Coordinates of C-alpha atoms and ligand atoms in Angstrom, one line a residue:
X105 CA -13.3 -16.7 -30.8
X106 CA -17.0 -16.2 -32.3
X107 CA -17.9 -14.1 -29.1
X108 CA -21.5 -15.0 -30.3
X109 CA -21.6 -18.2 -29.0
X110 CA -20.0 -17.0 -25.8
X111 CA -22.2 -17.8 -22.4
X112 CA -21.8 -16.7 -19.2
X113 CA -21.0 -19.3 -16.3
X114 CA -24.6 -20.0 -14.9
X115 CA -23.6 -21.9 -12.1
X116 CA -20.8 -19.4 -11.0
X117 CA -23.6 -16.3 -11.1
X118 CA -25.7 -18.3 -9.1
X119 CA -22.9 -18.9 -6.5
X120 CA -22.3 -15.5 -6.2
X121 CA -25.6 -14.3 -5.9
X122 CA -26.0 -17.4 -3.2
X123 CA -23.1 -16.0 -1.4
X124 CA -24.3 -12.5 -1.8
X125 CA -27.8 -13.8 -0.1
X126 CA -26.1 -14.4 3.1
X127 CA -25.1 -11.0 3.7
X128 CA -28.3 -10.1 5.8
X129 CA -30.2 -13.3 5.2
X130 CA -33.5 -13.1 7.0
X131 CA -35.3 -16.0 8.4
X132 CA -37.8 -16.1 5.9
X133 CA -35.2 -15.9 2.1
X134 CA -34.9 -12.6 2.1
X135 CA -32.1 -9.8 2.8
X136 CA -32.0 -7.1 5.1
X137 CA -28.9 -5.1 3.9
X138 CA -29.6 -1.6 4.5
X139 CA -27.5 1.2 2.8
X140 CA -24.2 2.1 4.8
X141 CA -25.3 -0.7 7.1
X142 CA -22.7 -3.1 8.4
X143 CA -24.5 -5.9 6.1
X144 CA -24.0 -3.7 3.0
X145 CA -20.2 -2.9 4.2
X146 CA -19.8 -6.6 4.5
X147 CA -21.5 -7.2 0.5
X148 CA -19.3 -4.3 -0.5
X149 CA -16.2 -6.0 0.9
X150 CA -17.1 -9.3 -1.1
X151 CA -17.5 -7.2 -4.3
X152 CA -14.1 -5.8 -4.0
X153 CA -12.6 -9.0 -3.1
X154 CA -14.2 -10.3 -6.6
X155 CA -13.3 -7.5 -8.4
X156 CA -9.2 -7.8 -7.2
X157 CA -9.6 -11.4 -8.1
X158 CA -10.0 -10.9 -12.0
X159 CA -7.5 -7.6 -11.3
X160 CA -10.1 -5.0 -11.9
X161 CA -8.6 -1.3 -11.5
X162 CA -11.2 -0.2 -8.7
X163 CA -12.6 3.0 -8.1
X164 CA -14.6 4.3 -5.4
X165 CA -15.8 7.3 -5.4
X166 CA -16.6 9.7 -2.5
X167 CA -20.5 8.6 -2.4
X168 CA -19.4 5.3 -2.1
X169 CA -20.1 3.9 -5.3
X170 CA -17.7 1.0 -6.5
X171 CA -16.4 0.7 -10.1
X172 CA -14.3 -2.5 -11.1
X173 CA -12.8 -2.3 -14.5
X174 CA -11.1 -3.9 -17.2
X175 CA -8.9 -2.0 -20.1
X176 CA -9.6 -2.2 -23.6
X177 CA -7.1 -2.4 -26.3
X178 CA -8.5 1.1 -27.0
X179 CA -8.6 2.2 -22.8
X180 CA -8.6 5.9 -23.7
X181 CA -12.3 5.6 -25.2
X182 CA -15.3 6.1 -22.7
X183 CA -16.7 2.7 -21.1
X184 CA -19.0 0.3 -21.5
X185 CA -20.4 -0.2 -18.1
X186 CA -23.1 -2.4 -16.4
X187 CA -24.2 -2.3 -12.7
X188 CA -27.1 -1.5 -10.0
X189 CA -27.2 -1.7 -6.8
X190 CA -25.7 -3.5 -3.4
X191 CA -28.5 -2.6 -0.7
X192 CA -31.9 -3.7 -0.5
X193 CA -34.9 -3.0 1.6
X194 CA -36.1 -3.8 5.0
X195 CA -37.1 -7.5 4.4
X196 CA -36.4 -7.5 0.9
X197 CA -35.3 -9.9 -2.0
X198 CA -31.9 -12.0 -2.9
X199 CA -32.6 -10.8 -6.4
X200 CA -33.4 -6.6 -6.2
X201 CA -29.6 -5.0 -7.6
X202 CA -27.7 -7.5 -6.8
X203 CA -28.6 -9.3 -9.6
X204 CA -27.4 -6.2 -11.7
X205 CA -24.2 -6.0 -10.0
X206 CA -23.4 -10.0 -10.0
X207 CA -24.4 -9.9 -13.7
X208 CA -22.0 -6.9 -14.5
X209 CA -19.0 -8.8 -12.4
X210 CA -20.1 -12.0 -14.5
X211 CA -19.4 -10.5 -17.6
X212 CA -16.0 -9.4 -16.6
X213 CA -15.0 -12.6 -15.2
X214 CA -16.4 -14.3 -18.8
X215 CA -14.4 -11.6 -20.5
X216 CA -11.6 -12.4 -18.6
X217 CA -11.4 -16.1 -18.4
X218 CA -12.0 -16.2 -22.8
X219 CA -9.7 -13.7 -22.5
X220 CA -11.8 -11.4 -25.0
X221 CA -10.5 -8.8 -26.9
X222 CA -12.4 -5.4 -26.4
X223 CA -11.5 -2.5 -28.1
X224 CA -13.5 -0.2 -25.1
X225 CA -12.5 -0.6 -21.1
X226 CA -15.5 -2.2 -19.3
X227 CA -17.2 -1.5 -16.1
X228 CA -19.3 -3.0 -13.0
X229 CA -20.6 -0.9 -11.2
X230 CA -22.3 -0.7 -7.5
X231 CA -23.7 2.4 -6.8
X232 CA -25.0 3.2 -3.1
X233 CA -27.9 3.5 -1.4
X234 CA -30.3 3.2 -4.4
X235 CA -33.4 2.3 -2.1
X236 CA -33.6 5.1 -0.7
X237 CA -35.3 3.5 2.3
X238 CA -32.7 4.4 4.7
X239 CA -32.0 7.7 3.2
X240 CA -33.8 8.7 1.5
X241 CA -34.5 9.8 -1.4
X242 CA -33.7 6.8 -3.5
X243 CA -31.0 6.3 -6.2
X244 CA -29.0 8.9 -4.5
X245 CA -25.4 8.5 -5.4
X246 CA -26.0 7.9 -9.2
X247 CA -27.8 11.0 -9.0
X248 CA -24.9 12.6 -7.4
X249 CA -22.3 11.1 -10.2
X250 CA -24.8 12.3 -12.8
X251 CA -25.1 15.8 -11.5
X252 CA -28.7 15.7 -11.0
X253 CA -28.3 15.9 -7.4
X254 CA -25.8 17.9 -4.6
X255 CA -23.3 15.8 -2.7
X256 CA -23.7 18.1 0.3
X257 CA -27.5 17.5 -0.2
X258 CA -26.3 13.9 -0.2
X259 CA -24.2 14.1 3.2
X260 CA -26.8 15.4 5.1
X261 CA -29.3 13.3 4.7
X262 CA -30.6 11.3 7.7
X263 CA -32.0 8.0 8.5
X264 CA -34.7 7.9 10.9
X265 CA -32.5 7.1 13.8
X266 CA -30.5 10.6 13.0
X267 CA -27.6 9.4 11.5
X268 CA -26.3 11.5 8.7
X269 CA -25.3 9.7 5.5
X270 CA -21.8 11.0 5.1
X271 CA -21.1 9.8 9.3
X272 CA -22.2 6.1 8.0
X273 CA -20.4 6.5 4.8
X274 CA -17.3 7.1 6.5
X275 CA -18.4 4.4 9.5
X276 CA -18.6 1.8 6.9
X277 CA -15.1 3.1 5.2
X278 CA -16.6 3.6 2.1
X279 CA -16.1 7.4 1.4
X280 CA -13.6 6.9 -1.6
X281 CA -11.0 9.6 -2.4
X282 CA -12.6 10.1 -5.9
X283 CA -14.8 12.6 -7.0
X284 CA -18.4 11.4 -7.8
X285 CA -18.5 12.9 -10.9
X286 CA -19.8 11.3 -14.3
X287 CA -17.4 10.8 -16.7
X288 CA -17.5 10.1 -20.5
X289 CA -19.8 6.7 -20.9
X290 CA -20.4 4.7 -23.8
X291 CA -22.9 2.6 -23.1
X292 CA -25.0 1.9 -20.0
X293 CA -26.9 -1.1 -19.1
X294 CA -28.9 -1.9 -16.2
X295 CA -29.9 -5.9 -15.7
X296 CA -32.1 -6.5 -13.1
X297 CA -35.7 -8.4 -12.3
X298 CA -38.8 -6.8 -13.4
X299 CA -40.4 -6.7 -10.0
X300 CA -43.8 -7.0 -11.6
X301 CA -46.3 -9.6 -12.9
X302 CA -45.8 -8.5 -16.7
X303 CA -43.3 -11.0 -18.3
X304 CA -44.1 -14.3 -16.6
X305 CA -47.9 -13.5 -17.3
X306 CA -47.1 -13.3 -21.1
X307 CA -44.4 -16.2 -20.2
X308 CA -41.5 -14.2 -22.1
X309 CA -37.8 -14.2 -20.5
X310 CA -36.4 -10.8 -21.7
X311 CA -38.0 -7.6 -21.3
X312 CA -37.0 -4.5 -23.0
X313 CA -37.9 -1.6 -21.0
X314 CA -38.4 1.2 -23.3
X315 CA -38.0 3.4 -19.9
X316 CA -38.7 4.3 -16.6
X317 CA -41.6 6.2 -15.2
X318 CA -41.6 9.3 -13.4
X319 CA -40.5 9.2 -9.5
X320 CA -41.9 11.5 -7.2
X321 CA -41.8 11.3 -3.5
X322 CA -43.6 13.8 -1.0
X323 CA -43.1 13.6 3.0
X324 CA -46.3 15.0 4.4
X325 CA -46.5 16.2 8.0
X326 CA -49.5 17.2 10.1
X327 CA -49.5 18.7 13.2
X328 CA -52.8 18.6 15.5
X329 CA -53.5 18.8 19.1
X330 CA -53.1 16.1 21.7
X331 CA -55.5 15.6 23.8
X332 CA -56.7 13.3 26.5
X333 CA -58.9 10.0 24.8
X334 CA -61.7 10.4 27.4
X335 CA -62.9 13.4 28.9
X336 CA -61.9 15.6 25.0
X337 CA -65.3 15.7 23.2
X338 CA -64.9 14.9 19.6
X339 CA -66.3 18.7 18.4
X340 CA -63.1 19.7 19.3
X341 CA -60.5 17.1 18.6
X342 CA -57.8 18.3 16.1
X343 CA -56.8 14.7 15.1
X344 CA -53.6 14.8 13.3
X345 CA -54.1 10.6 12.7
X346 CA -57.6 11.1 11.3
X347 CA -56.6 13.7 9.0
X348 CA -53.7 11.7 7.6
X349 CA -56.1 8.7 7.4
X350 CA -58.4 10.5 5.1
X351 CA -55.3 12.7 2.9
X352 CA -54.2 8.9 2.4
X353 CA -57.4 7.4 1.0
X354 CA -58.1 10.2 -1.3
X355 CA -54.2 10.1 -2.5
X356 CA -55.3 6.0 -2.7
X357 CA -58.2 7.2 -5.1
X358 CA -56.4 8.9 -7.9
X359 CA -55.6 6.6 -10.1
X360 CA -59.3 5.7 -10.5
X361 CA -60.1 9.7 -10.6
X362 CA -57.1 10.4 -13.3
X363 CA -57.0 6.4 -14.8
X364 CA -53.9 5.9 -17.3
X365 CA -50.7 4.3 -15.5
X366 CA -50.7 6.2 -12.4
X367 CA -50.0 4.3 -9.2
X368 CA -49.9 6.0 -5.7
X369 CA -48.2 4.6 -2.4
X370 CA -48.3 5.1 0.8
X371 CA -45.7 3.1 2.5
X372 CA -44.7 4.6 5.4
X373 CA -46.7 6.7 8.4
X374 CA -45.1 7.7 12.2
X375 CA -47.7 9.0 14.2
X376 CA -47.0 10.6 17.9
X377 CA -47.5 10.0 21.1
X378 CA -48.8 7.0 20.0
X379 CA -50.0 6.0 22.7
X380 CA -53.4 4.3 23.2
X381 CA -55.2 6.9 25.1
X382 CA -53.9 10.3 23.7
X383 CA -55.7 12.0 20.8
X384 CA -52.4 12.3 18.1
X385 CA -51.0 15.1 17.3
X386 CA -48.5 14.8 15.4
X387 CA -48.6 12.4 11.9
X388 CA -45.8 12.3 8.9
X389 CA -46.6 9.8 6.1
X390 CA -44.6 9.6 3.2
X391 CA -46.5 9.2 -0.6
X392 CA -44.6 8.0 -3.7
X393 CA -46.9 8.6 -7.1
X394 CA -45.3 7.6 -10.4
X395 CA -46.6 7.2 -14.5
X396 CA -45.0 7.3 -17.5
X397 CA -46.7 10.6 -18.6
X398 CA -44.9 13.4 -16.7
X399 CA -48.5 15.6 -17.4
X400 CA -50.6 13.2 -15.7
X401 CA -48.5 13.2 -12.6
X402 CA -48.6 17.0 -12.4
X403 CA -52.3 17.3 -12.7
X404 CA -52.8 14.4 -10.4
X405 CA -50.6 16.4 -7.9
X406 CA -52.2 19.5 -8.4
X407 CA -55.6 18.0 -7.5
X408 CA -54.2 15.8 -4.6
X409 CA -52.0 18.4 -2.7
X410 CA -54.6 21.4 -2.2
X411 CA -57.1 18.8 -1.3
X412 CA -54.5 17.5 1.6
X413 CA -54.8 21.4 2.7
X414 CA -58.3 21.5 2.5
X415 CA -58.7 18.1 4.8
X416 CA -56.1 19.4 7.6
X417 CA -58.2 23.0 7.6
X418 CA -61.1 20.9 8.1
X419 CA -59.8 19.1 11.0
X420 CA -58.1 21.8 12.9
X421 CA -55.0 21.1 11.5
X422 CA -51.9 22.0 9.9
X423 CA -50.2 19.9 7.0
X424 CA -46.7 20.6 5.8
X425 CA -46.3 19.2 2.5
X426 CA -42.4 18.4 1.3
X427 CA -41.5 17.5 -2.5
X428 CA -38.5 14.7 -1.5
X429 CA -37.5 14.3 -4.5
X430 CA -39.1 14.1 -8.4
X431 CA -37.5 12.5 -11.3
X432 CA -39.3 12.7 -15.0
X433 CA -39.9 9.7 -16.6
X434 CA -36.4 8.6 -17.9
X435 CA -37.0 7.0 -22.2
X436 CA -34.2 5.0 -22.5
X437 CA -31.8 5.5 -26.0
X438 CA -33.6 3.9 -28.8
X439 CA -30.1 2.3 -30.3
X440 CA -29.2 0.7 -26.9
X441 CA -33.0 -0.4 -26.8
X442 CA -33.0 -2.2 -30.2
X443 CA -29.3 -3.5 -28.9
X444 CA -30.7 -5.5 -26.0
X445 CA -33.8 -6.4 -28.3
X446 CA -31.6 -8.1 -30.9
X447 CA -29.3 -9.8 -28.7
X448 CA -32.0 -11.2 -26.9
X449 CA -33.5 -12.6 -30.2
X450 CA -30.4 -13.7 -31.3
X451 CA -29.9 -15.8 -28.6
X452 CA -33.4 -17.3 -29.1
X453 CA -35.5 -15.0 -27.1
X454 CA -38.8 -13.7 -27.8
X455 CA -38.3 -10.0 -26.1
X456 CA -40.7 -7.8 -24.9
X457 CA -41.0 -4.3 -25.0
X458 CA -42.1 -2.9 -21.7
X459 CA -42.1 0.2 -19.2
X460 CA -39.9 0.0 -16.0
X461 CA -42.4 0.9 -12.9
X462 CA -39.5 0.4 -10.7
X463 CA -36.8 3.0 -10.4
X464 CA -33.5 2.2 -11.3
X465 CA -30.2 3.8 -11.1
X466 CA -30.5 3.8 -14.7
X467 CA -32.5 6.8 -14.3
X468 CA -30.0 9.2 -13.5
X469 CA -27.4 7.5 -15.9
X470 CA -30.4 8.0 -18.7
X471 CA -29.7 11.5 -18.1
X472 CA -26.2 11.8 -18.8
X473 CA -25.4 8.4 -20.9
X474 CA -27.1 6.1 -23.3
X475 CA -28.7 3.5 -21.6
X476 CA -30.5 0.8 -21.6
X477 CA -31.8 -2.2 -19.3
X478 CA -32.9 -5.8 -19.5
X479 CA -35.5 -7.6 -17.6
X480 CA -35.9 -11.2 -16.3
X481 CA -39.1 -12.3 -14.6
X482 CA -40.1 -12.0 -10.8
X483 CA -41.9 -15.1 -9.9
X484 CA -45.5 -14.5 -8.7
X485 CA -44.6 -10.9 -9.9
X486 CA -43.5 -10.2 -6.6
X487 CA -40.6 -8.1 -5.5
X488 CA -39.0 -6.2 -1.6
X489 CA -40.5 -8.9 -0.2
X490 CA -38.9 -11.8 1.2
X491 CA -40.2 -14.5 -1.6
X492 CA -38.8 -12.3 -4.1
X493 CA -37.5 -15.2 -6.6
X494 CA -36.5 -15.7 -10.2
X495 CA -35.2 -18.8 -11.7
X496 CA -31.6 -19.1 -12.1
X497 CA -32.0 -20.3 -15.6
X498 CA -33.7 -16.2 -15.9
X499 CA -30.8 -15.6 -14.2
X500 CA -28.4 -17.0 -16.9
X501 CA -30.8 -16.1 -19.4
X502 CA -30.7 -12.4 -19.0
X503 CA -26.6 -12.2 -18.2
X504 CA -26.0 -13.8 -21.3
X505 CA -28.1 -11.2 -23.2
X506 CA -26.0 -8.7 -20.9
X507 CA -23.0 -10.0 -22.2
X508 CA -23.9 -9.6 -25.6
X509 CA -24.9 -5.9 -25.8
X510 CA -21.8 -5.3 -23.6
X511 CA -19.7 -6.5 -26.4
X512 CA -21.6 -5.2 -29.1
X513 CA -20.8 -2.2 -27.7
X514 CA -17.4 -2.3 -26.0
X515 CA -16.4 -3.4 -29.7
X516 CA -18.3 0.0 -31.6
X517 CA -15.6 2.3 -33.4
Ligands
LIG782 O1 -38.5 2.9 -5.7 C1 -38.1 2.0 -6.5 O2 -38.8 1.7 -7.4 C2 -36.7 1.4 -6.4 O3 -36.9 0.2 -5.7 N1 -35.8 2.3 -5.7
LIG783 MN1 -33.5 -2.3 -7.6
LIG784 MN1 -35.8 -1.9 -5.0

């Protein structure tokens, strides 16, 4: 068969990802499927189930994450594999991993049913807990499996409820008996939305990242003095809130002071007592900064952090400042790059180079694999929101370059 004019099934993809939606469904369209929550058990179920149906040979390995594959005619050569990610956020998307994962499992049901000959075994992958809103910090267990990260670092991580990852990896059954531990790869690709307003503004279909920016997370903690609200005059409040207020407005007015692609978050803040008529005293806020150019991150940082100091002196207070987790900016391989560029044009796409902003599990794969990834719109350029959409004919669109560059290069001597 002339694998290129092989398709994908459109309407199947969209059935799983439709069945995929439930898992969680929120009132509003979203998902709530949290990592090593019962939800994501549940999704992780469904994938196996899938995956036994077209008699994948399943691993799972001891961070959880779930590989589904098919032999080659050569099965001793290193894989071609495809994947992303099962959980989402709080009030998130139907589209954010998934996507990747149903797109991967699409290929290898199309590969199956045509019966395709492939010289290299093929893989779908789901790796856990790349959100990192649970646990953080975020694409965790591909970091593990690419030996950027420690597995006891891993276990020991903690949701905000206590709960230690490896006690709710075991909970959900999903602490495998193999190793996570990378092994030889061929080819990596990551499908999955853009999660930004780039590609439907300059109505393309396909995006080629060229890359994902840096990732750097820091968890900030002040500690003050509470206080009564009434009688405690304010010369002699120690204001643990007020001090985090203003440490989060100048970290909010960086990327005007340092300009290029810089973009700084602060998405998360617990203050105690929190209560309305106690002066806080205690305030943790976490701040996520990324950019392409690993330089202008550090100097940004090494303005930002010293000023956090300075604010917290000037308030009475002391700030405890913890570097979560940092990941350089990730240039993807410029073969695999031109791979998904051509496919998409050869299946009548007009592709477009872009950055990733988003992190992707691709990242830590980057490090240890060629990879590449492929983009499909987010309508509205929205994304870990509920409204998070994308057409399914984007959907179909992007799988079928997916299936392409998976060929390409599950068939490469
Ligand atoms: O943080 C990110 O960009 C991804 O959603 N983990
Ligand atoms: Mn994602
Ligand atoms: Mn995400």
């Amino acid at each position: 068969m002339d694998v290129a004019n092989l398709r994908i099934n459109g309407n199947r993809l969209q059935q799983s990802l439709e069945e995929m939606a439930k898992i969680g469904a929120t009132s509003r369209g979203g998902v709530t499927r949290l990592a090593l929550s019962d939800e994501d058990k549940q999704a992780r179920d469904l994938f196996v189930k899938w995956l036994k149906e077209i008699d994948c040979e399943i691993t799972i390995d001891d961070m959880g994450s779930i590989f589904g594959t098919l032999p080659g005619s050569e099965n001793n050569l290193p894989s071609v594999m495809s994947g992303s990610h099962i959980d989402s956020q709080p009030r998130g998307g139907r589209f954010d991993g998934i996507l990747g994962v149903m797109g991967a499992l699409e290929i290898l049901r199309t590969i199956r049913e045509n019966n395709i000959q492939i010289n290299r075994p093929v893989t779908a992958v789901a790796w856990t807990n790349e959100e990192g809103t649970r646990f953080s910090p975020a694409m965790i267990a591909s970091g593990v499996w690419a030996g950027s990260l420690k597995k006891d670092y891993a276990y020991n991580r903690t949701d905000p409820d206590g709960k230690r990852f490896e006690g709710e990896l075991i909970r959900i059954g999903y602490k495998g008996p193999s190793p996570a531990k990378r092994w030889p790869v061929h080819a990596y690709y990551e499908y999955h939305i853009e999660q930004g307003p780039v590609l439907e503004s300059k109505n393309r279909i396909i995006g080629v990242p060229k890359g994902i920016v840096n990732l750097n997370w820091y968890d900030i903690y002040i500690e003050g003095e509470s206080n009564q609200a009434g009688p405690t005059p304010m010369v002699n409040r120690h204001d643990s809130l007020v001090a985090a207020s203003e440490m989060i407005i100048a970290a909010n007015e960086i990327p005007n002071k340092f300009g290029g692609d810089l973009v700084t978050t602060v998405g998360r803040i617990d203050n105690e007592p929190n209560s309305v008529n106690i002066i806080p005293g205690q305030t943790h806020f976490t701040f996520d900064i990324r950019s392409w150019n690993d330089g202008l991150t550090q100097r940004a940082l090494d303005n930002l952090l010293p000023l956090f100091k300075d604010i917290a002196d000037k308030r009475g207070c002391i700030v405890r400042i913890e570097e979560t987790w940092r990941v350089k900016h990730s240039p993807f391989d410029p073969k695999l790059v031109r791979i998904v560029n051509d496919s998409a044009i050869k299946l009548g796409f007009d592709p477009l180079e872009m950055t990733s902003g988003a992190g992707h599990d691709a990242a830590y794969i980057n490090q240890v694999a060629p990879t590449a990834m492929i983009f499909v719109p987010s309508i509205g350029g929205r994304s870990h929101v509920e409204i998070e959409n994308t057409t399914w004919e984007d959907c179909k669109a992007g799988a079928d370059v997916l299936l392409q560059c998976m060929l390409q290069s599950a068939n490469e001597a």
